[in-house]
Coordinates of C-alpha atoms in Angstrom, one line a residue:
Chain A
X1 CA 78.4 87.7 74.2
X2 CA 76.9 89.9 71.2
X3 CA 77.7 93.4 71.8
X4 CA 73.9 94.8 71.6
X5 CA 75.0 98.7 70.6
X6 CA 74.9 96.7 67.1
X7 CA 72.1 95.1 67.4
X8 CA 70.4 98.3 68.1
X9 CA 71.9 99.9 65.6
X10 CA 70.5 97.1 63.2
X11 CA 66.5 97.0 64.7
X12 CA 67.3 101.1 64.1
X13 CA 67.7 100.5 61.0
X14 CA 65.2 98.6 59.4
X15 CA 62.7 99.9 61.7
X16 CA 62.9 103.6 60.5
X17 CA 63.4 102.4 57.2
X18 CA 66.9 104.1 56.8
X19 CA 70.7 105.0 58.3
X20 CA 69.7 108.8 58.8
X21 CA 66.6 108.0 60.8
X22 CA 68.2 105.5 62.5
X23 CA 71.1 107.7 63.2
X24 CA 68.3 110.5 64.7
X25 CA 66.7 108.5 66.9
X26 CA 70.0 107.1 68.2
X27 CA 71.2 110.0 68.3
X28 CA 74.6 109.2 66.4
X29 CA 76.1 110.4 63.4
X30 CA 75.4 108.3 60.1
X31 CA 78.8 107.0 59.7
X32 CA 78.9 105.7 63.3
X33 CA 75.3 104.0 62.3
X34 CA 77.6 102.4 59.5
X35 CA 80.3 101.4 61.5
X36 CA 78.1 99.4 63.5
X37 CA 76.5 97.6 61.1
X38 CA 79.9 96.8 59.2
X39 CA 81.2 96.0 62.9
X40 CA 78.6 93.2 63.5
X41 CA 79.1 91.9 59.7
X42 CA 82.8 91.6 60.2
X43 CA 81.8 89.6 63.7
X44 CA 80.0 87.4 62.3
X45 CA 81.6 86.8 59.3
X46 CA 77.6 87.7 56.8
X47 CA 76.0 90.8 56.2
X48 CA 72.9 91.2 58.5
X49 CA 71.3 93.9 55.9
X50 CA 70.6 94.5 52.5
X51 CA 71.6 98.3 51.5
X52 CA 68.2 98.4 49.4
X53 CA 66.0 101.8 49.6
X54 CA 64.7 101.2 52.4
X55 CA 67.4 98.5 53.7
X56 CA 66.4 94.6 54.4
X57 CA 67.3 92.4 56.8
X58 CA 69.0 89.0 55.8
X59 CA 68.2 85.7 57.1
X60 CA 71.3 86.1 59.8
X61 CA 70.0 89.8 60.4
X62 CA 66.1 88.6 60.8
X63 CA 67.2 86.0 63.4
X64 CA 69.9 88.8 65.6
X65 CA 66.3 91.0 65.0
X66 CA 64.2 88.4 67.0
X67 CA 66.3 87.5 69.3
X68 CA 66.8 91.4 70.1
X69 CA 62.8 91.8 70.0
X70 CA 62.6 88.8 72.8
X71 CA 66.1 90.2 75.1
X72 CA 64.3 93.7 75.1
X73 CA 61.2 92.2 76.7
X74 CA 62.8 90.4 79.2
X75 CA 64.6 93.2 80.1
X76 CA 61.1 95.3 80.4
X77 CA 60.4 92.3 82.8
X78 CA 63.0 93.6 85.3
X79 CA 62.7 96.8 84.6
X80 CA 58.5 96.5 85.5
X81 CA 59.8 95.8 88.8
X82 CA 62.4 98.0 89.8
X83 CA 61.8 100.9 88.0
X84 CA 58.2 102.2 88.2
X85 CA 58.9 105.5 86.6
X86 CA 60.3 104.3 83.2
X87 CA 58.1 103.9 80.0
X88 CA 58.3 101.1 77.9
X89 CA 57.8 100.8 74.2
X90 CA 55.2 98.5 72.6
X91 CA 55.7 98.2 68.9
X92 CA 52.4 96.6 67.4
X93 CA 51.0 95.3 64.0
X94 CA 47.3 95.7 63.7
X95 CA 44.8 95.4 60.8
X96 CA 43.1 98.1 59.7
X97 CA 39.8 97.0 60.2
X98 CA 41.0 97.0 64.6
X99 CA 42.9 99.8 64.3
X100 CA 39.8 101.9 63.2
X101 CA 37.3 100.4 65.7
X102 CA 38.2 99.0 68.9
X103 CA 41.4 99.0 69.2
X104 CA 42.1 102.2 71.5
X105 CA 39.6 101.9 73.8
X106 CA 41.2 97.9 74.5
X107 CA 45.1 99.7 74.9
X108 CA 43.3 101.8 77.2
X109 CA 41.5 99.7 78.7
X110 CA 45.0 98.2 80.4
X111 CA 46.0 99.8 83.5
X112 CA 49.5 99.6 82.7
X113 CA 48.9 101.5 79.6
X114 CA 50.0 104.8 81.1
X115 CA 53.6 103.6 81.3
X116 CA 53.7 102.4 77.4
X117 CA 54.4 104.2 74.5
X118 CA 52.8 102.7 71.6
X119 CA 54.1 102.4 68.0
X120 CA 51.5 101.1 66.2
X121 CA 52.0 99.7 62.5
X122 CA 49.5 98.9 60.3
X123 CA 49.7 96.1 57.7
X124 CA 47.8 93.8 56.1
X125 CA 48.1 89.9 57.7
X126 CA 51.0 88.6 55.5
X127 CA 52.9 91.2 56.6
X128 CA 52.0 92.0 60.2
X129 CA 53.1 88.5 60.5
X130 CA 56.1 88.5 58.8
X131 CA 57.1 91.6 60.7
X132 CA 56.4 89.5 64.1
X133 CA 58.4 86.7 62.4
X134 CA 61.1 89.1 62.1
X135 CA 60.9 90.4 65.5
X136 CA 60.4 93.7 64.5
X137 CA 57.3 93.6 66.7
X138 CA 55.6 92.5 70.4
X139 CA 52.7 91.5 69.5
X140 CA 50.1 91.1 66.0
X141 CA 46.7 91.1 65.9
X142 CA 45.6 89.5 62.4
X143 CA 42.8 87.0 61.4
X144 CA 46.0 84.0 61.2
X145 CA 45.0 81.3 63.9
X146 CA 48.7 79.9 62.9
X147 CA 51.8 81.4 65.5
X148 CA 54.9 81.9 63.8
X149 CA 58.5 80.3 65.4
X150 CA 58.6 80.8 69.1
X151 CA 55.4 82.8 70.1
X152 CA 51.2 81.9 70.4
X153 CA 48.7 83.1 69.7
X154 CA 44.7 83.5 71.3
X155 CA 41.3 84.0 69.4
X156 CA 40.1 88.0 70.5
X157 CA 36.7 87.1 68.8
X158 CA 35.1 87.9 65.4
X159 CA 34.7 90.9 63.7
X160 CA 31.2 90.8 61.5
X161 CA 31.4 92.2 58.3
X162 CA 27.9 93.5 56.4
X163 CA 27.7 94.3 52.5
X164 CA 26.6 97.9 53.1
X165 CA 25.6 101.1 50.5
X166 CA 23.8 104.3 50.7
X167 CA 20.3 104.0 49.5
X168 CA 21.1 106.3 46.7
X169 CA 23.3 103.9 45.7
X170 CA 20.8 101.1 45.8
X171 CA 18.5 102.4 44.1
X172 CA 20.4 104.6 41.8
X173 CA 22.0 100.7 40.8
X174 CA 18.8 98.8 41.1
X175 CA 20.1 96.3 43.9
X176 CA 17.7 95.1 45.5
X177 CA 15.7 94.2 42.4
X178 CA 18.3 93.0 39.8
X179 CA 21.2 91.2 42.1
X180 CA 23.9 90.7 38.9
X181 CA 23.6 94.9 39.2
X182 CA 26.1 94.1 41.7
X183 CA 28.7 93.0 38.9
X184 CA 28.0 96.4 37.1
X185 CA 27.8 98.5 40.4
X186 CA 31.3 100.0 41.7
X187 CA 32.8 98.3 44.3
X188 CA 34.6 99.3 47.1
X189 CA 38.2 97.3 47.9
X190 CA 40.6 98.1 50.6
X191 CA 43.1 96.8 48.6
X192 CA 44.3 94.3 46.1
X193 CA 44.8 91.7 49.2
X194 CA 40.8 92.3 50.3
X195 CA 38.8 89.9 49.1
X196 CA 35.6 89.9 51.3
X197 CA 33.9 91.9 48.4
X198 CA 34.5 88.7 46.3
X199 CA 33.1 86.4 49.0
X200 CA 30.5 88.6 49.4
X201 CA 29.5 88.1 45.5
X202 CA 30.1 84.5 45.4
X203 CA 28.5 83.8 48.3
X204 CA 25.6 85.0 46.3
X205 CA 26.5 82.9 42.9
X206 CA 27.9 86.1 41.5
X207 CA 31.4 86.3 39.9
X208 CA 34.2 89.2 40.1
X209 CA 32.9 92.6 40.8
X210 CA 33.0 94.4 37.5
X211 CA 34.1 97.7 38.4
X212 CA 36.2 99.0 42.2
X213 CA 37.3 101.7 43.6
X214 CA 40.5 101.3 45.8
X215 CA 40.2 103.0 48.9
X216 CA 43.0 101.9 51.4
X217 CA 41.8 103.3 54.7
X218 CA 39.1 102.0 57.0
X219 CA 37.1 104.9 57.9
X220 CA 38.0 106.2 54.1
X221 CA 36.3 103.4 52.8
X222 CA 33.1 104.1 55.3
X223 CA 32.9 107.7 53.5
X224 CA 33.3 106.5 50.3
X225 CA 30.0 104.1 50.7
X226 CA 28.2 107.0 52.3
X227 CA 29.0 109.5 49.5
X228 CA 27.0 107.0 47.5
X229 CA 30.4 106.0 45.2
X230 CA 30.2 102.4 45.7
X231 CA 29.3 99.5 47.8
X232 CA 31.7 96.8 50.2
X233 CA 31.9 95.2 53.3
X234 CA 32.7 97.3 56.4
X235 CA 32.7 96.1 60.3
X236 CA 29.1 96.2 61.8
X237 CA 31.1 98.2 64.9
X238 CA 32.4 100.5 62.7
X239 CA 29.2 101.8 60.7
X240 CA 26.8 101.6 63.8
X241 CA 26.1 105.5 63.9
X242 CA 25.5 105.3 60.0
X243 CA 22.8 102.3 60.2
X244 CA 21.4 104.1 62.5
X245 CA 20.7 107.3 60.6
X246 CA 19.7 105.3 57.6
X247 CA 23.7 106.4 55.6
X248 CA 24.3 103.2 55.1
X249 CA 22.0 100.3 54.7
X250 CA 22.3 96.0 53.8
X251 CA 22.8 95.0 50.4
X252 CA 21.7 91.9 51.0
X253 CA 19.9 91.8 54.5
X254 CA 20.7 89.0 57.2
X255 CA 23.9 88.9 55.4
X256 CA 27.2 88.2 57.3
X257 CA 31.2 87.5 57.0
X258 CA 32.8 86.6 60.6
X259 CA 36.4 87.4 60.2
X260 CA 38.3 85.8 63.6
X261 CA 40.9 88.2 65.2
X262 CA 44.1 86.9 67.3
X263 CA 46.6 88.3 69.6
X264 CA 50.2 86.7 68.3
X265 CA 52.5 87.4 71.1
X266 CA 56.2 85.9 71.8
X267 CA 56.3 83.0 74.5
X268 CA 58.7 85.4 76.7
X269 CA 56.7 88.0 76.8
X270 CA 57.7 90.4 79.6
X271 CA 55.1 90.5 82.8
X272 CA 53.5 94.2 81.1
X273 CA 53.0 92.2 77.7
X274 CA 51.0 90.0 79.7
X275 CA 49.2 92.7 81.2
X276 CA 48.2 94.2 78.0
X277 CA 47.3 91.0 76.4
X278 CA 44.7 90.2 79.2
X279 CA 43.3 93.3 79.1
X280 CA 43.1 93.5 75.4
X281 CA 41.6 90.2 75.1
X282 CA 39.1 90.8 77.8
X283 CA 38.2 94.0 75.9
X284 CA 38.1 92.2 72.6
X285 CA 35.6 89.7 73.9
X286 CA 33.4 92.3 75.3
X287 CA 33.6 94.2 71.8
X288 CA 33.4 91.8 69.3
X289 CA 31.6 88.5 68.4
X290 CA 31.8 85.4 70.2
X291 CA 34.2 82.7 68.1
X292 CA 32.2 79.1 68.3
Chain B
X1 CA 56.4 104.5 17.7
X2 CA 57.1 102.9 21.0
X3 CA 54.9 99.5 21.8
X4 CA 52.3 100.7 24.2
X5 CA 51.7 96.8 24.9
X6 CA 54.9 96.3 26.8
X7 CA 54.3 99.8 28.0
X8 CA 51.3 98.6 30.1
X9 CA 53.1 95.5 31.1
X10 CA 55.7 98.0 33.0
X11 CA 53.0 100.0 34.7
X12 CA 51.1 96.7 35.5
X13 CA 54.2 95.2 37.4
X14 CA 55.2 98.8 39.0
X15 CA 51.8 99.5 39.6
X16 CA 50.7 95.5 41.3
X17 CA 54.2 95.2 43.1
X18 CA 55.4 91.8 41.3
X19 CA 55.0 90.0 37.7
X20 CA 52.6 87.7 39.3
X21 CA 49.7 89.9 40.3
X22 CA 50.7 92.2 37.0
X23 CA 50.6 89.0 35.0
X24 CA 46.6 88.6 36.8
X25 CA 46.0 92.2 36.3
X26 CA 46.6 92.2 32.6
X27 CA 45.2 88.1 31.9
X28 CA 48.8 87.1 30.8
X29 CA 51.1 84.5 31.6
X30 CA 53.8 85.6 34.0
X31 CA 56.3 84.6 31.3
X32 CA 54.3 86.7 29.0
X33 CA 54.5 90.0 31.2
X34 CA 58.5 88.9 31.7
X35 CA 58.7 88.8 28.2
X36 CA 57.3 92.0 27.2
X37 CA 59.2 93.9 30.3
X38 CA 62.4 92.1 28.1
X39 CA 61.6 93.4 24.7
X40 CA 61.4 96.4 26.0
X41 CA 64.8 96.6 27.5
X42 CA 66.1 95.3 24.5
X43 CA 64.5 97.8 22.2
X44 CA 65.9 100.6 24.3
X45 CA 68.7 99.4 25.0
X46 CA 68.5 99.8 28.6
X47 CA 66.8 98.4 31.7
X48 CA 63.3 99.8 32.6
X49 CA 63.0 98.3 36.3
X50 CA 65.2 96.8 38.9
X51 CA 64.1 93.1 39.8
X52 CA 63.7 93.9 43.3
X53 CA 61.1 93.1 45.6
X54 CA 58.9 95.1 44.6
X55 CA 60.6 95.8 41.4
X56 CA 61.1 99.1 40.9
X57 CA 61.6 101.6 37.6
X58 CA 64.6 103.1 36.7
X59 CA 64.9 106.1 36.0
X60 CA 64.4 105.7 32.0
X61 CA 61.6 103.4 33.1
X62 CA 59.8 106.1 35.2
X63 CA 60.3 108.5 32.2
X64 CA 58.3 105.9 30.3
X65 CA 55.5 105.8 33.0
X66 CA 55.1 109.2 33.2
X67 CA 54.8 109.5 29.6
X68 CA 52.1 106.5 29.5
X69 CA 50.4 108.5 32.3
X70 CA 49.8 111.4 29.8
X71 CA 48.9 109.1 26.9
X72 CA 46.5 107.9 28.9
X73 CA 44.5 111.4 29.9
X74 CA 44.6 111.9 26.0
X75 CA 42.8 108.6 25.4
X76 CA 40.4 109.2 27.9
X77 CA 39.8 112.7 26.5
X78 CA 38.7 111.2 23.4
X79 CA 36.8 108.1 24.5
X80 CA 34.8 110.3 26.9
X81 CA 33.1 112.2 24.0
X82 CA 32.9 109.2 22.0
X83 CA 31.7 106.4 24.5
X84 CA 29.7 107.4 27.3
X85 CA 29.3 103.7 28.7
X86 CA 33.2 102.9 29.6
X87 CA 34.4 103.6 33.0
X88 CA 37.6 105.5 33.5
X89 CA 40.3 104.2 35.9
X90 CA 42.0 108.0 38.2
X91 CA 44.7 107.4 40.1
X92 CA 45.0 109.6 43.3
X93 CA 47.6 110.3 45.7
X94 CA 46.2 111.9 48.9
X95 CA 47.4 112.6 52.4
X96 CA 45.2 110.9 55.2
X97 CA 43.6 113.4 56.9
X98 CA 42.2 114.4 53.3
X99 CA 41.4 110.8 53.2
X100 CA 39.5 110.6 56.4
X101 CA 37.4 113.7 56.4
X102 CA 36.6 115.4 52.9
X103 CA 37.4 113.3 50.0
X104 CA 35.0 111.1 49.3
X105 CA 32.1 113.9 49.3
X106 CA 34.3 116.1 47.0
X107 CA 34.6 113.1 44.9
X108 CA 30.7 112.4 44.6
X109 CA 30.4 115.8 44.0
X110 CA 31.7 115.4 40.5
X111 CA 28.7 114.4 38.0
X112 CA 31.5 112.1 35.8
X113 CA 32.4 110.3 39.1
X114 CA 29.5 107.9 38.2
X115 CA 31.8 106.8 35.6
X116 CA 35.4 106.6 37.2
X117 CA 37.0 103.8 39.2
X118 CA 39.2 106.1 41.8
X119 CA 42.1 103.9 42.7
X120 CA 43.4 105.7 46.1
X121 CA 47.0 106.0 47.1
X122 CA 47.3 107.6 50.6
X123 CA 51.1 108.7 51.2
X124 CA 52.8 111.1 52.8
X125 CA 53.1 114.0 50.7
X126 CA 56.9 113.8 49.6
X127 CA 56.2 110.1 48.8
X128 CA 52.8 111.1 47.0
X129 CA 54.4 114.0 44.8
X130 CA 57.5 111.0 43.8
X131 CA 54.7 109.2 42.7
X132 CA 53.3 112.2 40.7
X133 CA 56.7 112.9 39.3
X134 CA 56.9 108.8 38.4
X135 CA 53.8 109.1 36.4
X136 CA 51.8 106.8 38.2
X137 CA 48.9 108.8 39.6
X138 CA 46.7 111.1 37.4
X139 CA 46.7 114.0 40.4
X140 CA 47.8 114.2 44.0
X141 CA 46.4 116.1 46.9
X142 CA 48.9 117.4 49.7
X143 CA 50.4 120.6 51.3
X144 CA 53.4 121.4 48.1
X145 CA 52.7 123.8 46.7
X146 CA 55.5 123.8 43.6
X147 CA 54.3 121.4 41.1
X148 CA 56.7 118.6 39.6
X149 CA 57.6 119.0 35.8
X150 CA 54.6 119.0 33.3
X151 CA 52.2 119.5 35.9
X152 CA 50.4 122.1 37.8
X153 CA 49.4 123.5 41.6
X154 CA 46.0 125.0 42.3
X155 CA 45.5 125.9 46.3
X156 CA 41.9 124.0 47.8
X157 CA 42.3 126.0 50.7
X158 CA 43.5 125.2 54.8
X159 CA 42.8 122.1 56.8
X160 CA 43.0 124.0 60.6
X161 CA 44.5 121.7 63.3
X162 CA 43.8 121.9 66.8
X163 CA 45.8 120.9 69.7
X164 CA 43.3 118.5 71.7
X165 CA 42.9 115.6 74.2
X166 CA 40.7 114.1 76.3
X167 CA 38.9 115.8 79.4
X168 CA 40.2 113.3 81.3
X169 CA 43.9 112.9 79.7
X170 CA 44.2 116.8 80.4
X171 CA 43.3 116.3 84.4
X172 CA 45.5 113.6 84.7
X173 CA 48.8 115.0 83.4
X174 CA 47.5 119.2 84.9
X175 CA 48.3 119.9 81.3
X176 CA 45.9 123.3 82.0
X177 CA 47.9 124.1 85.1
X178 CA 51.7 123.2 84.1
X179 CA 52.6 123.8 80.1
X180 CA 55.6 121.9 81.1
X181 CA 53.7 119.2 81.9
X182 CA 53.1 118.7 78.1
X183 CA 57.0 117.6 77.9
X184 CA 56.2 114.6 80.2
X185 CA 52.7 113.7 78.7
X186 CA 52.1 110.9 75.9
X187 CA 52.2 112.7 72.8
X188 CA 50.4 111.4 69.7
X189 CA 52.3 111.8 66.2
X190 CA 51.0 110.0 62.7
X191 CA 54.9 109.0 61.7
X192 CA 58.1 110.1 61.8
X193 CA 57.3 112.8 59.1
X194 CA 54.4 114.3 61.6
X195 CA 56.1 117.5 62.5
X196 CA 52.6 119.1 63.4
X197 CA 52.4 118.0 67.3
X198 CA 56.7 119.8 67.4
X199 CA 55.8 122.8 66.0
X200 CA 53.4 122.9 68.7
X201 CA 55.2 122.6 71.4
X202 CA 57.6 124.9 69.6
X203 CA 55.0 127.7 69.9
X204 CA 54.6 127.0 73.1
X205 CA 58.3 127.8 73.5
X206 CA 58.7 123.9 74.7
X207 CA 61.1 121.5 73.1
X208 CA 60.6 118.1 71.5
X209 CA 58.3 115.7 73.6
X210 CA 59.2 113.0 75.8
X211 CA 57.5 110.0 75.1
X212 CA 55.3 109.3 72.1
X213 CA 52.7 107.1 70.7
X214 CA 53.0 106.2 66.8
X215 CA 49.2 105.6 64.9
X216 CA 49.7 105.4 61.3
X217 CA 45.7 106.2 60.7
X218 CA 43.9 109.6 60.8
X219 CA 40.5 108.2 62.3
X220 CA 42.6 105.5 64.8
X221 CA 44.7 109.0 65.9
X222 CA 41.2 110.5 67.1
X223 CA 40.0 107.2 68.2
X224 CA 43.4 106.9 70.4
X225 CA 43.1 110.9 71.7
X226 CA 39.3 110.4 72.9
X227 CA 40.2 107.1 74.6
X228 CA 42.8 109.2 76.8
X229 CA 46.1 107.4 75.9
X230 CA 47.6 110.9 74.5
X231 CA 47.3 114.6 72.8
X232 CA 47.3 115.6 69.1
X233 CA 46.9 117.9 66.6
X234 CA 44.0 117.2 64.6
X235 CA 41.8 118.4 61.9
X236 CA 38.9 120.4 62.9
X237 CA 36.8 118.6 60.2
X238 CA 37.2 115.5 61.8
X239 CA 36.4 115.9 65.6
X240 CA 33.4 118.6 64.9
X241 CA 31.1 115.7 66.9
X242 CA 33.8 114.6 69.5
X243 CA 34.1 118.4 70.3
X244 CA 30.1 119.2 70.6
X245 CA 30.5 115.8 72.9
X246 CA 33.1 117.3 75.1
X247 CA 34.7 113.8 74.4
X248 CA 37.8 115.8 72.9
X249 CA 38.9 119.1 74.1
X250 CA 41.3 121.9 73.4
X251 CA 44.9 121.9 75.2
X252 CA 45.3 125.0 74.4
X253 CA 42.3 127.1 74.0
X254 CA 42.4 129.6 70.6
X255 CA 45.6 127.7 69.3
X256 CA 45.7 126.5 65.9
X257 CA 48.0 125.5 62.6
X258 CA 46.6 125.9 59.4
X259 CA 48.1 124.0 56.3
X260 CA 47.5 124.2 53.4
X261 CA 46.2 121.7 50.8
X262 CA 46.7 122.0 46.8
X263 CA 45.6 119.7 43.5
X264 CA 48.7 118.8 41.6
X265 CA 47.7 117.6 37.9
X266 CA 49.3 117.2 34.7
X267 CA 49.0 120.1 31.9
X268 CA 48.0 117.7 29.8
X269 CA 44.5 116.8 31.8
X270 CA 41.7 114.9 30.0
X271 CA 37.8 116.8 29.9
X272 CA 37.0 114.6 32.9
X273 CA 40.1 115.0 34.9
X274 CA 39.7 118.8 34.5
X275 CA 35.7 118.4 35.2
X276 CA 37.3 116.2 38.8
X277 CA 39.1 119.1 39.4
X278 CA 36.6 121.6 38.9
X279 CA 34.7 119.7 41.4
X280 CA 36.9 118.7 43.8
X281 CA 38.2 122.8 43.7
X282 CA 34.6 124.0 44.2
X283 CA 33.6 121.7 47.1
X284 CA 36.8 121.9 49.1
X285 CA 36.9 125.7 48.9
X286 CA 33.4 125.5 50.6
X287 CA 34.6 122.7 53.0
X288 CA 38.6 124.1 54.3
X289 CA 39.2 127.6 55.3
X290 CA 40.5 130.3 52.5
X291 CA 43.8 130.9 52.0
X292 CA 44.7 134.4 52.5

């Protein structure tokens, strides 16, 4: 059987990013963080990590990290029986589109959620899913309909997505009159993955938004458009208070994206894993948008 | 004279994370940017970056960046007072409370901001001053106040944190009745660098806390405290409405940690970077508290 002191050692590793972290929250010495990992590459006869700044998993040490990922939850299984007292940690990849919006309010939303301590992670798709692929994380909640190896996933809903500005900003940039404006206008990107703002402008026979600003944080990106410095898409349940006061107002009225949300979680999920996803997908369908 | 060309082909692939999206960025072939990144190396003698994933500069090649960085401001020094139709790309590093309460207005304050394209980096502050050091942003707003080599630190005043929680969070775990109580309760922190929520607790004269939930976004912190799940410190800018609400309130009535915030820029600043400063100096010393 695989001695899991490595293992943990390993997931320490690449999940704080480094062998002094790691050794901190293990509360070991670096050099016995070192031994470990050499001990589990001399057992298996590979290296399981890469000593890059910060260190990488190889293929072997991606596959001991999933397999670690799904022991731990069945091990929060039994322990959700016997042991009422204990927390359990939930390590999560969200967008930052949930994170910013609804998100809290669906974690607390599950009775169980007292008992868990959540380490939340924020990535863009790709990445939140390679992370789950890696079994660095429970659970993923990203607009891929596609599960990775071993796990599922279920539709939460849609998020809707409006082309927003100040009025300043309209006028100041002659929107609603001239509409190729918009190519001259500054645009407002999350970051060089976000491409809604180029939907947006093809969807009305435009072409690539001549000028952005790169603003990579949700509600960052909400100020930015009300301080009048340039226009995007942002999530109708995020900029309800600033419709309302007239902050923020449709480029392009009646206009929409629906961007579908799932929960990816792994097939053994533990019996709290399947509390929280039932209470975060009755939340979520509550929240946002009805999928067809 | 060095070959600014394959300069910007370094700073394209540092900057974009890969030769592919550099290649994009700068309408090349990817063979072309490979190319250019190689005649560099071989007029120098050396190699500029690391073919990692992302590639990363060595250290000769983050001399190089830093010193494109300055040509740069100088360019855009000229070109401002001799084209007043181009837009100017400025390169921020902030922290993300700066981010998520003050920015963008300070930003918007600026009259030139009409014609910049802010690209924004939001680190951690010993990653963000790296990145200063690097020469890949043009300034960099965080709580260090020594300045790297060839720049300089001018203090915008304090951001004032407050200890705070739900009304409801606070009954649940007697927080008001039993400090100790604090020891047992869900503590928010940002990331592992988030000291703010220890030193806390180390005023109170209590040690490190016992269970912890991680969220790596300023706004999704508050949005996590008001649904209950757990305590924070947070910016007093940012919860002024969740306070008036009584949806947030304070753990420990009259506590609070002030830190400080400072504008790192290079000496050699262009008119418009030093008119963004001006700005940025001006409204944030009305927004934060003075520094004694």
């Amino acid at each position: 059987m695989l001695d899991y002191r490595l293992l943990e050692a390993l997931s320490a590793v690449i999940e704080t990013g480094g062998f002094e972290r790691a050794a901190n929250r293990l509360y070991l010495t670096q050099s016995a963080v070192s031994q470990r990992i050499r001990q589990l590459e001399h057992r298996l006869g590979q290296p399981v990590l890469l000593r890059t700044t910060p260190p990488r998993a190889t293929d072997l040490g991606r596959r001991l990290l999933n397999h670690l990922q799904q022991v731990r939850q069945l091990e929060h299984g039994l322990i959700d029986d016997t042991d009422s007292d204990s927390s359990m940690a939930v390590r999560l990849t969200v967008n930052a589109d949930t994170m910013d919006t609804w998100l809290a309010s669906a974690l607390a939303d599950c009775p169980l959620s007292e008992r868990m301590d959540f380490d939340l992670v924020v990535e863009d798709q790709e990445i939140g899913l390679r992370r789950m692929k890696n079994g660095e994380v429970m659970a993923c909640i990203c607009a891929e309909s596609q599960p990775v190896n071993g796990s599922l996933a279920i539709p939460l809903g849609l998020l809707r997505y409006r082309a927003l500005a100040s009025p300043a900003f309209i006028e100041r940039h002659n929107l609603r009159r001239h509409r190729d404006a918009l190519l001259h206008a500054p645009c407002l990107i999350f970051n060089h993955d976000d491409r809604l703002q180029h939907r947006f402008l093809k969807d009305l026979g435009l072409t690539e938004p001549g000028r952005t600003h790169r603003c990579p944080s949700s509600s960052g990106f909400m100020f930015m458009a009300q301080a009048g410095l340039g226009y995007g898409m942002m999530p109708e349940l995020q900029v309800e208070e600033a419709l309302a006061d007239g902050h923020l107002i449709d480029i392009q009225p009646g206009y929409h994206l629906d961007v579908p949300l799932y929960w990816h979680y792994w097939q053994t999920e533990s019996p709290a894993m399947a509390a929280l996803r039932e209470s975060v997908t009755r939340h979520a369908r509550r929240i946002l948008r009805p999928a067809d």
